[in-house]
mmCIF file of C-alpha atoms in Angstrom:
data_model
loop_
_atom_site.group_PDB
_atom_site.id
_atom_site.type_symbol
_atom_site.label_atom_id
_atom_site.label_comp_id
_atom_site.label_asym_id
_atom_site.label_seq_id
_atom_site.Cartn_x
_atom_site.Cartn_y
_atom_site.Cartn_z
ATOM 1 C CA MET T 1 32.776 7.223 -35.528
ATOM 2 C CA THR T 2 31.470 9.644 -32.769
ATOM 3 C CA GLN T 3 31.430 9.718 -29.112
ATOM 4 C CA THR T 4 28.183 11.235 -27.618
ATOM 5 C CA ILE T 5 28.470 13.486 -24.637
ATOM 6 C CA TYR T 6 25.832 14.932 -22.674
ATOM 7 C CA GLN T 7 25.885 17.951 -20.057
ATOM 8 C CA VAL T 8 23.354 18.037 -17.028
ATOM 9 C CA ASP T 9 22.782 20.798 -14.732
ATOM 10 C CA ALA T 10 22.047 18.564 -10.927
ATOM 11 C CA PHE T 11 20.700 19.571 -7.904
ATOM 12 C CA THR T 12 17.942 22.060 -10.136
ATOM 13 C CA ASP T 13 15.127 21.809 -12.150
ATOM 14 C CA LYS T 14 16.398 25.218 -14.015
ATOM 15 C CA PRO T 15 18.855 25.776 -16.784
ATOM 16 C CA PHE T 16 21.836 27.155 -15.614
ATOM 17 C CA GLN T 17 21.509 26.660 -12.021
ATOM 18 C CA GLY T 18 22.502 23.815 -10.085
ATOM 19 C CA ASN T 19 26.017 22.275 -10.738
ATOM 20 C CA PRO T 20 26.960 21.073 -13.944
ATOM 21 C CA ALA T 21 28.138 17.667 -14.689
ATOM 22 C CA ALA T 22 29.232 15.983 -18.308
ATOM 23 C CA VAL T 23 27.712 12.191 -18.686
ATOM 24 C CA CYS T 24 29.825 10.008 -21.342
ATOM 25 C CA ILE T 25 28.115 6.254 -21.801
ATOM 26 C CA LEU T 26 31.108 4.116 -23.219
ATOM 27 C CA ASP T 27 30.602 1.159 -25.605
ATOM 28 C CA HIS T 28 34.329 0.006 -24.602
ATOM 29 C CA ASP T 29 37.210 0.376 -22.039
ATOM 30 C CA MET T 30 38.741 3.600 -22.736
ATOM 31 C CA PRO T 31 42.584 4.863 -21.458
ATOM 32 C CA ASP T 32 42.143 6.502 -17.838
ATOM 33 C CA ARG T 33 44.513 9.028 -19.988
ATOM 34 C CA TRP T 34 41.800 9.422 -22.181
ATOM 35 C CA MET T 35 39.112 10.000 -19.573
ATOM 36 C CA GLN T 36 41.446 12.617 -17.819
ATOM 37 C CA SER T 37 41.803 14.438 -20.837
ATOM 38 C CA ILE T 38 38.041 14.569 -21.734
ATOM 39 C CA ALA T 39 37.756 15.841 -18.497
ATOM 40 C CA ALA T 40 39.853 18.668 -19.160
ATOM 41 C CA GLU T 41 38.659 19.503 -22.013
ATOM 42 C CA MET T 42 34.897 19.401 -20.365
ATOM 43 C CA ASN T 43 36.317 21.809 -17.640
ATOM 44 C CA LEU T 44 33.296 21.003 -15.684
ATOM 45 C CA ALA T 45 33.259 20.436 -11.710
ATOM 46 C CA GLU T 46 33.334 16.326 -13.086
ATOM 47 C CA THR T 47 33.051 14.139 -16.012
ATOM 48 C CA ALA T 48 30.942 10.725 -15.333
ATOM 49 C CA PHE T 49 32.258 7.751 -17.524
ATOM 50 C CA LEU T 50 29.586 4.696 -17.465
ATOM 51 C CA GLN T 51 30.087 1.443 -18.950
ATOM 52 C CA LYS T 52 27.418 -1.306 -19.113
ATOM 53 C CA GLN T 53 28.059 -4.457 -17.103
ATOM 54 C CA GLN T 54 25.249 -7.342 -16.693
ATOM 55 C CA ASP T 55 24.352 -5.963 -13.423
ATOM 56 C CA GLY T 56 24.328 -2.086 -13.757
ATOM 57 C CA TYR T 57 27.005 0.431 -14.730
ATOM 58 C CA ALA T 58 30.436 0.529 -14.223
ATOM 59 C CA LEU T 59 30.949 4.356 -13.022
ATOM 60 C CA ARG T 60 33.983 6.682 -12.561
ATOM 61 C CA TRP T 61 34.246 10.304 -11.974
ATOM 62 C CA PHE T 62 36.919 12.708 -13.257
ATOM 63 C CA THR T 63 37.629 16.161 -12.419
ATOM 64 C CA PRO T 64 39.598 18.559 -15.140
ATOM 65 C CA THR T 65 42.730 17.431 -13.132
ATOM 66 C CA VAL T 66 41.916 13.979 -10.997
ATOM 67 C CA GLU T 67 39.758 11.051 -10.595
ATOM 68 C CA VAL T 68 37.781 11.343 -7.517
ATOM 69 C CA ASP T 69 36.327 8.495 -4.960
ATOM 70 C CA LEU T 70 32.529 9.668 -4.487
ATOM 71 C CA CYS T 71 30.486 12.773 -6.578
ATOM 72 C CA GLY T 72 26.791 12.959 -5.898
ATOM 73 C CA HIS T 73 25.739 15.066 -8.680
ATOM 74 C CA ALA T 74 27.438 13.441 -11.563
ATOM 75 C CA THR T 75 25.995 10.422 -10.384
ATOM 76 C CA LEU T 76 22.664 12.108 -10.370
ATOM 77 C CA ALA T 77 23.482 13.429 -13.554
ATOM 78 C CA ALA T 78 24.393 10.080 -14.849
ATOM 79 C CA ALA T 79 21.142 8.334 -13.673
ATOM 80 C CA HIS T 80 19.160 11.319 -14.963
ATOM 81 C CA ILE T 81 20.780 10.931 -18.897
ATOM 82 C CA LEU T 82 19.834 6.887 -18.675
ATOM 83 C CA TRP T 83 16.525 7.312 -17.841
ATOM 84 C CA GLU T 84 15.749 10.268 -20.401
ATOM 85 C CA THR T 85 17.985 8.362 -22.945
ATOM 86 C CA GLU T 86 15.582 5.415 -22.083
ATOM 87 C CA ARG T 87 18.419 2.670 -21.310
ATOM 88 C CA LEU T 88 16.454 2.521 -18.090
ATOM 89 C CA CYS T 89 12.548 2.325 -17.750
ATOM 90 C CA PRO T 90 11.383 4.782 -15.193
ATOM 91 C CA ASP T 91 10.358 2.754 -12.816
ATOM 92 C CA GLU T 92 13.886 0.888 -13.153
ATOM 93 C CA ILE T 93 16.568 1.194 -10.544
ATOM 94 C CA ALA T 94 19.679 2.413 -11.682
ATOM 95 C CA ARG T 95 22.922 0.387 -10.220
ATOM 96 C CA PHE T 96 26.618 1.894 -10.403
ATOM 97 C CA TRP T 97 29.167 0.107 -9.289
ATOM 98 C CA THR T 98 32.005 2.703 -8.196
ATOM 99 C CA ARG T 99 35.086 3.072 -6.079
ATOM 100 C CA SER T 100 33.198 3.619 -3.587
ATOM 101 C CA GLY T 101 31.403 0.403 -3.779
ATOM 102 C CA LEU T 102 27.541 -0.189 -5.386
ATOM 103 C CA LEU T 103 25.543 3.372 -5.369
ATOM 104 C CA SER T 104 22.148 3.199 -6.552
ATOM 105 C CA ALA T 105 19.314 5.584 -8.035
ATOM 106 C CA SER T 106 15.332 5.904 -8.220
ATOM 107 C CA HIS T 107 12.966 8.358 -9.899
ATOM 108 C CA SER T 108 10.009 9.345 -8.921
ATOM 109 C CA ASP T 109 7.622 12.090 -10.080
ATOM 110 C CA GLY T 110 11.111 14.172 -11.716
ATOM 111 C CA MET T 111 13.036 13.672 -8.388
ATOM 112 C CA ILE T 112 15.985 11.219 -8.673
ATOM 113 C CA ASP T 113 16.893 9.608 -5.299
ATOM 114 C CA LEU T 114 20.473 8.684 -4.774
ATOM 115 C CA ASP T 115 21.550 5.913 -2.270
ATOM 116 C CA PHE T 116 24.832 6.999 -1.198
ATOM 117 C CA PRO T 117 27.122 6.130 2.011
ATOM 118 C CA ALA T 118 26.635 8.417 5.179
ATOM 119 C CA GLU T 119 30.674 10.179 5.899
ATOM 120 C CA PRO T 120 30.116 11.628 8.957
ATOM 121 C CA ALA T 121 32.873 13.991 10.780
ATOM 122 C CA GLU T 122 34.767 13.558 13.642
ATOM 123 C CA GLU T 123 35.586 16.282 15.568
ATOM 124 C CA THR T 124 39.192 17.081 15.217
ATOM 125 C CA VAL T 125 41.848 20.310 15.492
ATOM 126 C CA ALA T 126 41.967 22.597 12.514
ATOM 127 C CA PRO T 127 44.912 22.984 10.675
ATOM 128 C CA GLU T 128 46.462 26.353 11.678
ATOM 129 C CA PHE T 129 46.569 27.614 8.014
ATOM 130 C CA LEU T 130 42.937 26.498 7.595
ATOM 131 C CA ILE T 131 41.380 28.654 9.957
ATOM 132 C CA GLU T 132 43.962 31.477 8.339
ATOM 133 C CA ALA T 133 42.371 30.585 5.078
ATOM 134 C CA LEU T 134 38.987 30.974 5.893
ATOM 135 C CA GLN T 135 39.394 34.026 7.848
ATOM 136 C CA VAL T 136 36.589 32.551 10.635
ATOM 137 C CA ALA T 137 36.197 31.913 14.151
ATOM 138 C CA PRO T 138 34.484 27.791 13.917
ATOM 139 C CA LEU T 139 31.702 26.482 15.831
ATOM 140 C CA PHE T 140 33.202 23.161 15.125
ATOM 141 C CA VAL T 141 35.859 21.726 12.904
ATOM 142 C CA GLY T 142 35.681 18.152 11.956
ATOM 143 C CA ARG T 143 37.211 15.511 9.417
ATOM 144 C CA ASN T 144 35.969 12.562 7.444
ATOM 145 C CA ARG T 145 38.147 10.242 5.053
ATOM 146 C CA PHE T 146 37.344 13.022 2.430
ATOM 147 C CA ASP T 147 37.045 16.741 3.523
ATOM 148 C CA TYR T 148 37.168 19.349 6.361
ATOM 149 C CA LEU T 149 33.778 20.333 7.719
ATOM 150 C CA VAL T 150 33.763 23.538 9.377
ATOM 151 C CA GLU T 151 30.793 25.146 11.033
ATOM 152 C CA VAL T 152 30.218 29.091 11.091
ATOM 153 C CA ASN T 153 28.001 31.016 13.150
ATOM 154 C CA SER T 154 25.677 32.451 10.516
ATOM 155 C CA PRO T 155 24.161 32.660 6.700
ATOM 156 C CA ALA T 156 25.914 36.540 6.278
ATOM 157 C CA THR T 157 29.228 34.760 7.740
ATOM 158 C CA LEU T 158 29.225 31.750 5.325
ATOM 159 C CA HIS T 159 28.399 34.149 2.110
ATOM 160 C CA ALA T 160 31.069 36.720 2.848
ATOM 161 C CA LEU T 161 33.692 33.565 2.971
ATOM 162 C CA LYS T 162 36.735 34.654 0.465
ATOM 163 C CA PRO T 163 38.957 31.387 0.892
ATOM 164 C CA ASN T 164 42.674 32.081 0.380
ATOM 165 C CA MET T 165 42.839 29.082 -2.271
ATOM 166 C CA THR T 166 46.386 28.934 -1.980
ATOM 167 C CA LEU T 167 46.083 27.509 1.602
ATOM 168 C CA LEU T 168 43.647 25.534 0.928
ATOM 169 C CA ARG T 169 45.454 23.818 -1.437
ATOM 170 C CA ARG T 170 47.934 23.077 1.675
ATOM 171 C CA LEU T 171 45.245 20.995 3.263
ATOM 172 C CA GLU T 172 45.830 17.161 3.014
ATOM 173 C CA ALA T 173 42.262 16.652 2.187
ATOM 174 C CA ARG T 174 39.725 16.469 -0.990
ATOM 175 C CA GLY T 175 38.535 19.995 0.406
ATOM 176 C CA VAL T 176 37.183 22.035 2.787
ATOM 177 C CA ILE T 177 33.053 21.708 3.227
ATOM 178 C CA VAL T 178 31.655 25.319 5.181
ATOM 179 C CA THR T 179 28.029 25.208 6.784
ATOM 180 C CA CYS T 180 25.401 26.845 9.067
ATOM 181 C CA ARG T 181 21.802 27.162 10.107
ATOM 182 C CA SER T 182 19.956 28.737 7.242
ATOM 183 C CA GLY T 183 17.730 31.944 8.238
ATOM 184 C CA ASP T 184 15.669 30.474 5.529
ATOM 185 C CA PRO T 185 12.291 28.689 6.515
ATOM 186 C CA HIS T 186 12.871 26.796 3.265
ATOM 187 C CA TYR T 187 16.064 25.084 4.378
ATOM 188 C CA HIS T 188 17.780 23.529 7.165
ATOM 189 C CA PHE T 189 20.942 24.401 6.618
ATOM 190 C CA LEU T 190 23.203 26.161 4.034
ATOM 191 C CA SER T 191 26.819 25.237 2.912
ATOM 192 C CA ARG T 192 29.525 26.194 0.508
ATOM 193 C CA PHE T 193 32.412 23.507 -0.904
ATOM 194 C CA PHE T 194 35.915 24.541 -1.578
ATOM 195 C CA ALA T 195 37.945 21.684 -3.591
ATOM 196 C CA PRO T 196 40.951 23.639 -4.948
ATOM 197 C CA SER T 197 43.339 20.409 -4.581
ATOM 198 C CA CYS T 198 40.984 18.774 -7.246
ATOM 199 C CA GLY T 199 41.144 21.784 -9.575
ATOM 200 C CA ILE T 200 37.813 23.229 -8.020
ATOM 201 C CA ASP T 201 38.133 26.363 -6.106
ATOM 202 C CA GLU T 202 34.472 26.437 -5.309
ATOM 203 C CA ASP T 203 31.825 23.913 -6.605
ATOM 204 C CA PRO T 204 28.183 24.895 -7.098
ATOM 205 C CA VAL T 205 26.389 21.822 -5.395
ATOM 206 C CA THR T 206 28.031 19.325 -3.869
ATOM 207 C CA GLY T 207 26.354 15.576 -3.263
ATOM 208 C CA SER T 208 29.269 13.856 -1.719
ATOM 209 C CA ALA T 209 29.560 16.762 0.668
ATOM 210 C CA HIS T 210 25.807 16.357 1.738
ATOM 211 C CA CYS T 211 26.741 12.637 2.711
ATOM 212 C CA CYS T 212 28.565 14.421 5.619
ATOM 213 C CA LEU T 213 26.179 17.427 6.410
ATOM 214 C CA ALA T 214 23.326 15.191 6.144
ATOM 215 C CA PRO T 215 24.618 13.004 9.664
ATOM 216 C CA TYR T 216 25.829 16.452 11.180
ATOM 217 C CA TRP T 217 22.960 18.196 11.044
ATOM 218 C CA ALA T 218 20.453 15.591 11.573
ATOM 219 C CA LEU T 219 22.152 15.262 15.047
ATOM 220 C CA ARG T 220 21.867 18.713 15.921
ATOM 221 C CA PHE T 221 17.854 18.914 14.912
ATOM 222 C CA GLY T 222 17.204 15.965 15.638
ATOM 223 C CA ILE T 223 15.279 14.960 12.499
ATOM 224 C CA THR T 224 16.092 12.676 9.938
ATOM 225 C CA GLN T 225 15.098 14.051 6.866
ATOM 226 C CA LEU T 226 16.340 17.866 6.056
ATOM 227 C CA THR T 227 16.824 20.090 3.160
ATOM 228 C CA GLY T 228 19.950 21.811 2.625
ATOM 229 C CA TYR T 229 20.659 24.801 0.108
ATOM 230 C CA GLN T 230 24.331 25.296 -1.339
ATOM 231 C CA ALA T 231 24.825 28.833 -1.474
ATOM 232 C CA SER T 232 27.342 29.110 -4.292
ATOM 233 C CA ALA T 233 26.924 31.477 -7.265
ATOM 234 C CA ARG T 234 24.723 29.377 -9.252
ATOM 235 C CA GLY T 235 23.229 27.619 -5.846
ATOM 236 C CA GLY T 236 21.206 24.231 -5.704
ATOM 237 C CA TYR T 237 19.242 22.487 -2.821
ATOM 238 C CA VAL T 238 19.455 18.796 -1.897
ATOM 239 C CA THR T 239 16.942 17.093 0.400
ATOM 240 C CA VAL T 240 18.916 14.422 2.483
ATOM 241 C CA ARG T 241 17.216 11.663 4.429
ATOM 242 C CA ILE T 242 19.410 9.491 6.902
ATOM 243 C CA GLU T 243 18.283 5.999 6.628
ATOM 244 C CA ASN T 244 17.673 3.622 9.955
ATOM 245 C CA GLY T 245 17.396 6.620 12.222
ATOM 246 C CA ILE T 246 19.489 9.410 12.830
ATOM 247 C CA GLU T 247 22.923 7.540 12.963
ATOM 248 C CA GLY T 248 22.298 5.402 10.380
ATOM 249 C CA ASN T 249 24.755 4.666 7.633
ATOM 250 C CA ARG T 250 22.924 5.243 4.578
ATOM 251 C CA VAL T 251 22.073 8.699 2.766
ATOM 252 C CA TYR T 252 19.644 9.402 0.294
ATOM 253 C CA LEU T 253 20.252 12.660 -1.193
ATOM 254 C CA GLY T 254 17.636 14.255 -3.987
ATOM 255 C CA GLY T 255 17.403 16.384 -6.461
ATOM 256 C CA LYS T 256 16.417 17.178 -10.148
ATOM 257 C CA ALA T 257 18.339 17.454 -13.270
ATOM 258 C CA VAL T 258 18.026 19.201 -16.510
ATOM 259 C CA THR T 259 19.727 18.435 -20.042
ATOM 260 C CA VAL T 260 21.190 21.607 -21.264
ATOM 261 C CA LEU T 261 24.035 19.932 -23.931
ATOM 262 C CA ILE T 262 24.271 17.016 -26.299
ATOM 263 C CA GLY T 263 27.642 17.072 -28.574
ATOM 264 C CA GLU T 264 29.735 14.231 -30.230
ATOM 265 C CA LEU T 265 33.537 13.756 -29.584
ATOM 266 C CA THR T 266 35.039 12.971 -32.837
ATOM 267 C CA ILE T 267 37.325 9.941 -33.132
ATOM 268 C CA ALA T 268 40.126 12.463 -33.465
ATOM 269 C CA ALA T 269 39.540 13.116 -29.799
ATOM 270 C CA MET T 270 39.540 9.416 -29.312
ATOM 271 C CA SER T 271 42.593 8.395 -30.392
#
């Protein structure tokens, strides 16, 4: 007995860019400890575990160290695999039951749109060691249920960041989103995402962070459709659209994906 596992580069149309995620489609329940062990073995930002249900798929996400409540790039990777393996027809909606409720994905002309909850940040006072860790003078500091959001003054400042990960691990948050206006006319805003407490010093492209970035920049630009670029070493772009106006409560995240590996887990690894 073996279990197929896929590795997908998400939020990119080129292999070895974007954010890699593993996708494992299970035929039956597996223990949490097993899923966490597989995620640690894959050692990617996220491993997604799917299991067919009557009305869609149960979906869970694991980093190498913890299970998380919301993940965009691994959801995009999971939807991509469902269509690529013909488990879903090209025009069929992918429905996922998750710890963040029902999420869905649609597929058109090679682009995948994820229907996710908006996660706006409310302005807050930054913990002293957050600013110390980033070594920047922020224009804005906010917080949502997952992360801190920090706006900096320029792309040069964003690119030059070398955060103190030891200090960032002290935050009582999943991670820190750092963002700025883009100097590139192809993108409205840039971002980077740091989550050392989840075993990810810097995430290449973070879909769930754009659930926060979308409402933040929509209000500042006064528009509901924007494109962001996550300026990590691998890099990747995410299109965002706020549903029902600038202050709407749903965000559509758009991106592409490329399968780069198909492998088999042996029964020994599953025992």
